[in-house]
Amino acid sequence: MKNKTIYILAIESSCDDTSAAVLSNKKKLSNVVATQKIHEEYGGVVPELASRAHQQNIVPVVHQALSKANIDKKQLSAIAFTRGPGLMGSLLVGTSFAKSLAMGLSIPLIEVNHMQAHILAHFIEENEMNPPPFPFLALTISGGHTQIVLVEDFFKMEILGETLDDAVGEAFDKSAKILGLPYPGGPLVDKYAQLGNPKAFPFTKPRVDGLNFSFSGLKTGILYFIQRETKKNPDFIKENLNDICASIQYTIIEILMDKLKKAIKQTGVKHIAIGGGVSANSGIRKALLETENMYRWKTYIPKFEYCTDNAAMIGIVGYLKYISSDFSEQDVTAKARYTIGA
Ligand code: KG4
Ligand code: ZN
């Protein structure tokens, strides 16, 4: 098996992106993502609509991934799929598809934990990517997740802290919604924040023990602040948008950086790997680079394509499991709640 090229077809359908990828060992040959636009008008992901869209997208997306990779399904070594965590209806589409295809082709089936995949995305082999050495701390920040994980080996991970309520991406998106910005508002908050004063409006940071996070109080604080100010001046948002966005972003970054510093102090681990859609945020990138110089940490940020939900990250986990013959049975079921290490 040592010299044989392994071809993995990977499928991701945990939330609102239908994605399929083909990997040749650790290298990506294709990574197709169909983002569901339908949720924009609702200001957030509607689970029922997401599963219906996955059903429509899955066949063409898989087909496209295979043809872009120039691989015939008969060449595939295994099918990897996201077992969880995620929305049950969405997961069922990918899980059922993967099971049927693996059975039809008589090749192994490999279940993947989506959160492990966000972390192991750093190990996809690509020129400009540099994988972190073990042990490292992973900060996974997206619309669905906020976690600090101690990673001692590919499959030896321990969650040190996570959000008790909203994910950090939700904090961005919900704040944006309060300001009347369209969904998903995170990138817009980032854009306006770059033109504003981060200290213009102080927002209260939550007090949460240990390395856990909470963002729901911040959202309520922002809502009350905006209601109060717009009562006095109906044009308050319009006149202060840049400063409001900068202040919100500043507070969110402070919350993340405080916990990250605490995790580094607690573990002594100074290699930090970031993942998830929020790692695109310019303020977070800047804060990480500044502290990198100040504290001698080293940060690792994968290509943006591998930060947001995508199947290539499922494929790399599939490959790592394949080489240790860690396969799933045909009776494997989707798991909406599925913690790392469970
Ligand atoms: O990983 P992702 O594509 O999907 C999941 O949620 O799993 O992350 C999407 C989240 C959204 O909440 C979006 O607003 C946020 O990432 N996001 C950003 C930025 N780009 C994307 N948040 C802040 N600043 C950004 N530049
Ligand atoms: Zn995700």
Tab-separated table of C-alpha atoms and ligand atoms in Angstrom:
chain	number	residue	atom	x	y	z
A	1	MET	CA	0.000	0.000	0.000
A	2	LYS	CA	2.990	2.285	0.665
A	3	ASN	CA	3.637	3.425	-2.891
A	4	LYS	CA	0.069	3.301	-4.105
A	5	THR	CA	-1.695	6.620	-4.704
A	6	ILE	CA	-4.824	6.897	-2.598
A	7	TYR	CA	-7.758	8.715	-4.174
A	8	ILE	CA	-10.375	9.911	-1.709
A	9	LEU	CA	-13.737	11.374	-2.693
A	10	ALA	CA	-14.910	13.555	0.189
A	11	ILE	CA	-18.388	14.906	0.850
A	12	GLU	CA	-19.353	17.751	3.192
A	13	SER	CA	-22.981	18.718	3.868
A	14	SER	CA	-23.148	19.695	7.539
A	15	CYS	CA	-24.662	23.165	7.180
A	16	ASP	CA	-25.441	25.289	4.127
A	17	ASP	CA	-22.580	24.426	1.768
A	18	THR	CA	-22.720	21.329	-0.409
A	19	SER	CA	-19.147	20.366	-1.178
A	20	ALA	CA	-17.239	17.509	-2.803
A	21	ALA	CA	-13.490	17.125	-3.222
A	22	VAL	CA	-11.035	14.621	-4.631
A	23	LEU	CA	-7.642	14.168	-2.980
A	24	SER	CA	-4.647	12.287	-4.289
A	25	ASN	CA	-2.899	11.325	-1.030
A	26	LYS	CA	-2.571	14.688	0.810
A	27	LYS	CA	-2.980	16.841	-2.292
A	28	LYS	CA	-6.218	18.396	-3.459
A	29	LEU	CA	-7.221	17.650	-7.033
A	30	SER	CA	-10.590	19.405	-6.800
A	31	ASN	CA	-12.710	21.106	-4.146
A	32	VAL	CA	-16.149	22.165	-5.383
A	33	VAL	CA	-18.423	24.180	-3.077
A	34	ALA	CA	-22.041	25.077	-3.855
A	35	THR	CA	-23.020	27.830	-1.438
A	36	GLN	CA	-26.750	28.087	-0.829
A	37	LYS	CA	-27.906	31.624	-1.547
A	38	ILE	CA	-31.490	30.891	-0.463
A	39	HIS	CA	-30.710	31.684	3.198
A	40	GLU	CA	-29.687	35.294	2.556
A	41	GLU	CA	-33.261	36.572	2.443
A	42	TYR	CA	-33.992	34.950	5.832
A	43	GLY	CA	-30.966	36.456	7.588
A	44	GLY	CA	-29.644	33.045	8.642
A	45	VAL	CA	-29.590	29.348	7.713
A	46	VAL	CA	-33.046	27.716	7.496
A	47	PRO	CA	-32.433	23.982	8.186
A	48	GLU	CA	-35.332	22.655	6.098
A	49	LEU	CA	-34.286	24.717	3.076
A	50	ALA	CA	-30.658	23.667	3.566
A	51	SER	CA	-31.425	19.943	3.365
A	52	ARG	CA	-33.591	20.431	0.277
A	53	ALA	CA	-30.814	22.392	-1.438
A	54	HIS	CA	-28.268	19.676	-0.542
A	55	GLN	CA	-30.508	17.126	-2.268
A	56	GLN	CA	-30.495	19.235	-5.412
A	57	ASN	CA	-26.786	20.001	-5.300
A	58	ILE	CA	-25.144	16.769	-4.241
A	59	VAL	CA	-25.148	14.885	-7.556
A	60	PRO	CA	-23.895	17.770	-9.751
A	61	VAL	CA	-21.308	18.817	-7.132
A	62	VAL	CA	-19.845	15.296	-6.865
A	63	HIS	CA	-19.888	14.966	-10.633
A	64	GLN	CA	-18.035	18.266	-11.001
A	65	ALA	CA	-15.454	17.325	-8.353
A	66	LEU	CA	-14.648	14.079	-10.175
A	67	SER	CA	-14.435	15.667	-13.590
A	68	LYS	CA	-12.308	18.600	-12.371
A	69	ALA	CA	-9.938	16.094	-10.761
A	70	ASN	CA	-9.985	14.062	-13.958
A	71	ILE	CA	-10.648	10.935	-11.924
A	72	ASP	CA	-13.104	8.200	-12.764
A	73	LYS	CA	-15.129	6.834	-9.859
A	74	LYS	CA	-13.610	3.398	-10.496
A	75	GLN	CA	-10.206	4.836	-9.485
A	76	LEU	CA	-11.444	5.919	-6.037
A	77	SER	CA	-9.909	4.224	-2.981
A	78	ALA	CA	-12.574	5.329	-0.456
A	79	ILE	CA	-15.438	7.752	0.235
A	80	ALA	CA	-15.096	10.103	3.215
A	81	PHE	CA	-18.096	12.043	4.515
A	82	THR	CA	-19.045	14.410	7.328
A	83	ARG	CA	-20.852	12.407	9.991
A	84	GLY	CA	-21.385	15.448	12.246
A	85	PRO	CA	-21.724	17.792	14.026
A	86	GLY	CA	-24.234	19.819	12.050
A	87	LEU	CA	-27.864	20.078	10.983
A	88	MET	CA	-29.448	16.614	10.937
A	89	GLY	CA	-31.348	17.059	7.651
A	90	SER	CA	-28.220	18.355	5.943
A	91	LEU	CA	-25.966	15.622	7.328
A	92	LEU	CA	-28.420	12.917	6.225
A	93	VAL	CA	-28.061	13.914	2.579
A	94	GLY	CA	-24.260	13.586	2.557
A	95	THR	CA	-24.233	10.491	4.767
A	96	SER	CA	-26.794	8.587	2.680
A	97	PHE	CA	-25.099	9.582	-0.547
A	98	ALA	CA	-21.655	8.494	0.701
A	99	LYS	CA	-22.970	5.181	2.014
A	100	SER	CA	-24.724	4.327	-1.240
A	101	LEU	CA	-21.780	5.268	-3.437
A	102	ALA	CA	-19.279	3.343	-1.288
A	103	MET	CA	-21.541	0.310	-1.384
A	104	GLY	CA	-22.072	0.614	-5.140
A	105	LEU	CA	-18.340	0.856	-5.791
A	106	SER	CA	-17.424	-1.721	-3.095
A	107	ILE	CA	-14.865	0.587	-1.523
A	108	PRO	CA	-14.374	1.647	2.127
A	109	LEU	CA	-16.497	4.294	3.779
A	110	ILE	CA	-14.844	6.756	6.192
A	111	GLU	CA	-16.752	8.923	8.665
A	112	VAL	CA	-15.246	12.313	9.524
A	113	ASN	CA	-15.849	14.681	12.421
A	114	HIS	CA	-16.343	18.146	10.921
A	115	MET	CA	-14.521	19.904	13.781
A	116	GLN	CA	-11.491	17.624	13.470
A	117	ALA	CA	-11.531	18.374	9.753
A	118	HIS	CA	-11.394	22.157	10.317
A	119	ILE	CA	-8.228	21.527	12.353
A	120	LEU	CA	-6.623	18.933	10.086
A	121	ALA	CA	-7.220	21.141	7.006
A	122	HIS	CA	-3.761	22.530	7.844
A	123	PHE	CA	-2.260	19.228	6.671
A	124	ILE	CA	-3.487	19.456	3.075
A	125	GLU	CA	-0.271	19.558	1.064
A	126	GLU	CA	0.018	22.736	-0.920
A	127	ASN	CA	2.932	25.038	-1.751
A	128	GLU	CA	2.090	28.043	0.376
A	129	MET	CA	0.783	26.000	3.313
A	130	ASN	CA	2.930	25.121	6.259
A	131	PRO	CA	1.430	22.590	8.734
A	132	PRO	CA	1.809	23.298	12.464
A	133	PRO	CA	4.016	20.932	14.496
A	134	PHE	CA	2.465	18.886	17.337
A	135	PRO	CA	1.440	19.882	19.914
A	136	PHE	CA	-0.448	22.959	18.791
A	137	LEU	CA	-3.524	24.927	19.806
A	138	ALA	CA	-6.348	25.170	17.279
A	139	LEU	CA	-8.716	28.129	17.360
A	140	THR	CA	-11.730	27.266	15.221
A	141	ILE	CA	-13.892	30.324	14.613
A	142	SER	CA	-16.866	30.305	12.256
A	143	GLY	CA	-20.602	30.884	11.989
A	144	GLY	CA	-21.217	27.574	13.729
A	145	HIS	CA	-18.226	27.084	15.991
A	146	THR	CA	-15.889	28.703	18.488
A	147	GLN	CA	-13.404	26.299	20.076
A	148	ILE	CA	-9.894	26.188	21.462
A	149	VAL	CA	-8.507	22.674	21.065
A	150	LEU	CA	-5.209	21.193	22.235
A	151	VAL	CA	-3.976	18.987	19.393
A	152	GLU	CA	-1.333	16.468	20.423
A	153	ASP	CA	-1.563	14.276	17.344
A	154	PHE	CA	-3.851	13.856	14.315
A	155	PHE	CA	-6.519	12.121	16.343
A	156	LYS	CA	-5.496	13.087	19.872
A	157	MET	CA	-7.416	16.275	20.526
A	158	GLU	CA	-8.845	17.845	23.667
A	159	ILE	CA	-11.348	20.710	23.728
A	160	LEU	CA	-10.033	23.276	26.225
A	161	GLY	CA	-12.808	25.796	25.704
A	162	GLU	CA	-15.834	26.495	23.546
A	163	THR	CA	-18.764	28.849	23.296
A	164	LEU	CA	-21.599	28.437	25.753
A	165	ASP	CA	-24.056	30.159	23.400
A	166	ASP	CA	-23.509	31.940	20.046
A	167	ALA	CA	-20.517	31.222	17.825
A	168	VAL	CA	-18.214	34.133	17.034
A	169	GLY	CA	-19.451	34.321	13.416
A	170	GLU	CA	-23.005	34.579	14.758
A	171	ALA	CA	-21.882	37.452	16.982
A	172	PHE	CA	-20.636	39.245	13.858
A	173	ASP	CA	-23.735	38.368	11.808
A	174	LYS	CA	-26.273	39.232	14.516
A	175	SER	CA	-24.540	42.545	15.264
A	176	ALA	CA	-24.602	43.311	11.543
A	177	LYS	CA	-28.321	42.509	11.443
A	178	ILE	CA	-28.962	44.997	14.270
A	179	LEU	CA	-27.189	47.596	12.108
A	180	GLY	CA	-29.428	46.736	9.151
A	181	LEU	CA	-26.657	45.038	7.162
A	182	PRO	CA	-27.451	41.988	4.965
A	183	TYR	CA	-26.595	38.380	5.886
A	184	PRO	CA	-23.880	37.233	6.390
A	185	GLY	CA	-22.762	40.541	7.861
A	186	GLY	CA	-19.344	39.476	9.202
A	187	PRO	CA	-17.365	40.550	6.123
A	188	LEU	CA	-19.226	43.910	6.039
A	189	VAL	CA	-18.522	44.636	9.699
A	190	ASP	CA	-14.868	43.914	8.885
A	191	LYS	CA	-14.946	46.251	5.874
A	192	TYR	CA	-16.481	49.213	7.756
A	193	ALA	CA	-14.370	48.522	10.853
A	194	GLN	CA	-11.218	49.225	8.879
A	195	LEU	CA	-12.359	52.828	8.469
A	196	GLY	CA	-13.494	53.411	12.060
A	197	ASN	CA	-12.208	54.059	15.565
A	198	PRO	CA	-12.201	50.808	17.613
A	199	LYS	CA	-12.370	52.710	20.904
A	200	ALA	CA	-15.306	54.966	19.903
A	201	PHE	CA	-17.969	52.949	21.767
A	202	PRO	CA	-16.922	50.655	24.607
A	203	PHE	CA	-18.937	47.428	24.839
A	204	THR	CA	-18.839	45.198	27.888
A	205	LYS	CA	-16.917	41.945	27.586
A	206	PRO	CA	-18.587	38.876	29.155
A	207	ARG	CA	-17.127	37.270	32.254
A	208	VAL	CA	-16.829	33.563	31.554
A	209	ASP	CA	-14.728	31.152	33.588
A	210	GLY	CA	-11.845	29.168	32.162
A	211	LEU	CA	-11.377	29.015	28.427
A	212	ASN	CA	-15.045	29.037	27.440
A	213	PHE	CA	-16.658	31.850	25.476
A	214	SER	CA	-20.004	33.632	25.494
A	215	PHE	CA	-21.215	36.056	22.854
A	216	SER	CA	-24.953	36.387	23.493
A	217	GLY	CA	-24.528	39.123	26.137
A	218	LEU	CA	-22.483	41.227	23.750
A	219	LYS	CA	-25.216	40.989	21.117
A	220	THR	CA	-27.840	42.146	23.651
A	221	GLY	CA	-25.544	44.963	24.786
A	222	ILE	CA	-25.163	46.142	21.199
A	223	LEU	CA	-28.923	45.941	20.609
A	224	TYR	CA	-29.747	48.062	23.692
A	225	PHE	CA	-27.005	50.562	22.825
A	226	ILE	CA	-28.305	50.996	19.257
A	227	GLN	CA	-31.948	51.288	20.446
A	228	ARG	CA	-30.946	53.951	22.975
A	229	GLU	CA	-28.869	55.978	20.532
A	230	THR	CA	-31.305	55.821	17.602
A	231	LYS	CA	-34.070	57.088	19.917
A	232	LYS	CA	-31.950	60.218	20.473
A	233	ASN	CA	-30.767	60.430	16.857
A	234	PRO	CA	-32.562	58.394	14.159
A	235	ASP	CA	-29.491	58.737	11.909
A	236	PHE	CA	-27.099	57.414	14.550
A	237	ILE	CA	-26.207	54.211	12.642
A	238	LYS	CA	-25.716	55.977	9.330
A	239	GLU	CA	-23.560	58.704	10.868
A	240	ASN	CA	-21.409	56.315	12.931
A	241	LEU	CA	-21.365	53.028	11.015
A	242	ASN	CA	-17.580	52.772	10.724
A	243	ASP	CA	-17.001	53.545	14.409
A	244	ILE	CA	-19.747	51.157	15.560
A	245	CYS	CA	-18.354	48.313	13.419
A	246	ALA	CA	-14.787	49.023	14.568
A	247	SER	CA	-15.896	48.990	18.217
A	248	ILE	CA	-17.836	45.723	17.827
A	249	GLN	CA	-14.947	44.056	16.024
A	250	TYR	CA	-12.452	45.309	18.587
A	251	THR	CA	-14.508	43.833	21.443
A	252	ILE	CA	-14.914	40.451	19.708
A	253	ILE	CA	-11.183	40.254	18.981
A	254	GLU	CA	-10.355	41.178	22.575
A	255	ILE	CA	-12.570	38.324	23.794
A	256	LEU	CA	-10.844	35.829	21.474
A	257	MET	CA	-7.320	37.048	22.187
A	258	ASP	CA	-7.837	37.068	25.981
A	259	LYS	CA	-8.786	33.392	25.929
A	260	LEU	CA	-6.066	32.461	23.492
A	261	LYS	CA	-3.425	34.105	25.693
A	262	LYS	CA	-4.859	32.240	28.667
A	263	ALA	CA	-4.741	28.908	26.785
A	264	ILE	CA	-1.116	29.498	25.806
A	265	LYS	CA	-0.211	30.349	29.387
A	266	GLN	CA	-2.025	27.271	30.674
A	267	THR	CA	-0.520	24.793	28.199
A	268	GLY	CA	2.839	26.339	27.327
A	269	VAL	CA	2.028	25.552	23.671
A	270	LYS	CA	2.982	28.409	21.357
A	271	HIS	CA	1.941	27.142	17.934
A	272	ILE	CA	-1.516	28.418	17.073
A	273	ALA	CA	-3.526	27.127	14.106
A	274	ILE	CA	-6.590	29.113	13.040
A	275	GLY	CA	-9.549	27.823	11.058
A	276	GLY	CA	-13.170	28.641	10.197
A	277	GLY	CA	-14.696	31.456	8.136
A	278	VAL	CA	-14.043	34.184	10.725
A	279	SER	CA	-10.288	33.711	10.287
A	280	ALA	CA	-10.741	35.874	7.169
A	281	ASN	CA	-11.289	38.829	9.507
A	282	SER	CA	-8.591	41.442	8.954
A	283	GLY	CA	-8.606	42.552	12.602
A	284	ILE	CA	-8.064	39.014	13.890
A	285	ARG	CA	-5.208	38.429	11.468
A	286	LYS	CA	-3.609	41.713	12.527
A	287	ALA	CA	-4.021	40.970	16.244
A	288	LEU	CA	-2.456	37.524	15.798
A	289	LEU	CA	0.522	38.862	13.885
A	290	GLU	CA	1.101	41.656	16.418
A	291	THR	CA	1.052	39.252	19.347
A	292	GLU	CA	3.186	36.809	17.400
A	293	ASN	CA	6.028	39.315	17.457
A	294	MET	CA	5.362	40.384	21.025
A	295	TYR	CA	5.011	36.929	22.618
A	296	ARG	CA	6.983	34.772	20.139
A	297	TRP	CA	4.029	32.665	19.149
A	298	LYS	CA	3.747	31.192	15.724
A	299	THR	CA	0.394	31.344	13.960
A	300	TYR	CA	-0.752	29.169	11.084
A	301	ILE	CA	-3.636	30.265	8.873
A	302	PRO	CA	-4.623	27.963	6.020
A	303	LYS	CA	-5.681	29.213	2.597
A	304	PHE	CA	-9.133	30.773	2.870
A	305	GLU	CA	-10.560	28.007	0.657
A	306	TYR	CA	-9.786	25.564	3.504
A	307	CYS	CA	-11.003	27.857	6.314
A	308	THR	CA	-14.682	27.950	5.344
A	309	ASP	CA	-16.729	24.757	5.098
A	310	ASN	CA	-15.311	22.629	2.282
A	311	ALA	CA	-14.877	18.958	1.411
A	312	ALA	CA	-11.081	19.027	0.937
A	313	MET	CA	-10.724	19.233	4.727
A	314	ILE	CA	-12.947	16.137	5.005
A	315	GLY	CA	-10.738	14.485	2.380
A	316	ILE	CA	-7.492	15.004	4.301
A	317	VAL	CA	-9.031	13.355	7.373
A	318	GLY	CA	-10.269	10.599	5.058
A	319	TYR	CA	-6.726	10.057	3.814
A	320	LEU	CA	-5.248	10.019	7.343
A	321	LYS	CA	-7.855	7.461	8.428
A	322	TYR	CA	-7.406	5.410	5.247
A	323	ILE	CA	-3.696	4.872	5.840
A	324	SER	CA	-4.477	3.527	9.305
A	325	SER	CA	-7.389	1.424	7.957
A	326	ASP	CA	-9.885	3.272	10.144
A	327	PHE	CA	-13.057	2.525	8.193
A	328	SER	CA	-16.770	2.805	9.011
A	329	GLU	CA	-19.487	0.195	8.755
A	330	GLN	CA	-22.465	0.565	6.417
A	331	ASP	CA	-24.790	1.052	9.399
A	332	VAL	CA	-23.057	4.297	10.466
A	333	THR	CA	-25.532	7.121	11.168
A	334	ALA	CA	-25.307	10.916	10.956
A	335	LYS	CA	-24.702	12.580	14.324
A	336	ALA	CA	-25.941	16.162	14.823
A	337	ARG	CA	-24.099	16.454	18.157
A	338	TYR	CA	-20.695	14.965	17.748
A	339	THR	CA	-17.879	16.214	19.884
A	340	ILE	CA	-14.186	15.836	19.041
A	341	GLY	CA	-12.864	12.627	20.549
A	342	ALA	CA	-16.324	11.073	20.998
B	1	KG4	O1	-16.770	28.688	8.126
B	1	KG4	P1	-17.927	29.428	7.554
B	1	KG4	O2	-17.911	29.714	6.079
B	1	KG4	O3	-19.252	28.646	7.790
B	1	KG4	C1	-19.631	28.137	9.022
B	1	KG4	O4	-20.263	28.906	9.748
B	1	KG4	O5	-19.305	26.986	9.332
B	1	KG4	O6	-18.055	30.781	8.364
B	1	KG4	C2	-19.006	31.748	8.039
B	1	KG4	C3	-18.957	32.835	9.076
B	1	KG4	C4	-20.093	33.824	8.948
B	1	KG4	O7	-20.604	34.046	10.240
B	1	KG4	C5	-19.422	35.063	8.378
B	1	KG4	O8	-20.052	36.255	8.743
B	1	KG4	C6	-18.048	34.963	9.003
B	1	KG4	O9	-17.733	33.593	8.916
B	1	KG4	N1	-17.048	35.760	8.292
B	1	KG4	C7	-16.457	36.860	8.822
B	1	KG4	C8	-15.575	37.370	7.830
B	1	KG4	N2	-15.673	36.548	6.727
B	1	KG4	C9	-16.572	35.574	7.036
B	1	KG4	N3	-16.587	37.427	10.019
B	1	KG4	C10	-15.851	38.520	10.265
B	1	KG4	N4	-15.002	39.062	9.365
B	1	KG4	C11	-14.832	38.532	8.153
B	1	KG4	N5	-13.989	39.082	7.284
B	2	ZN	ZN	-17.547	24.414	9.825
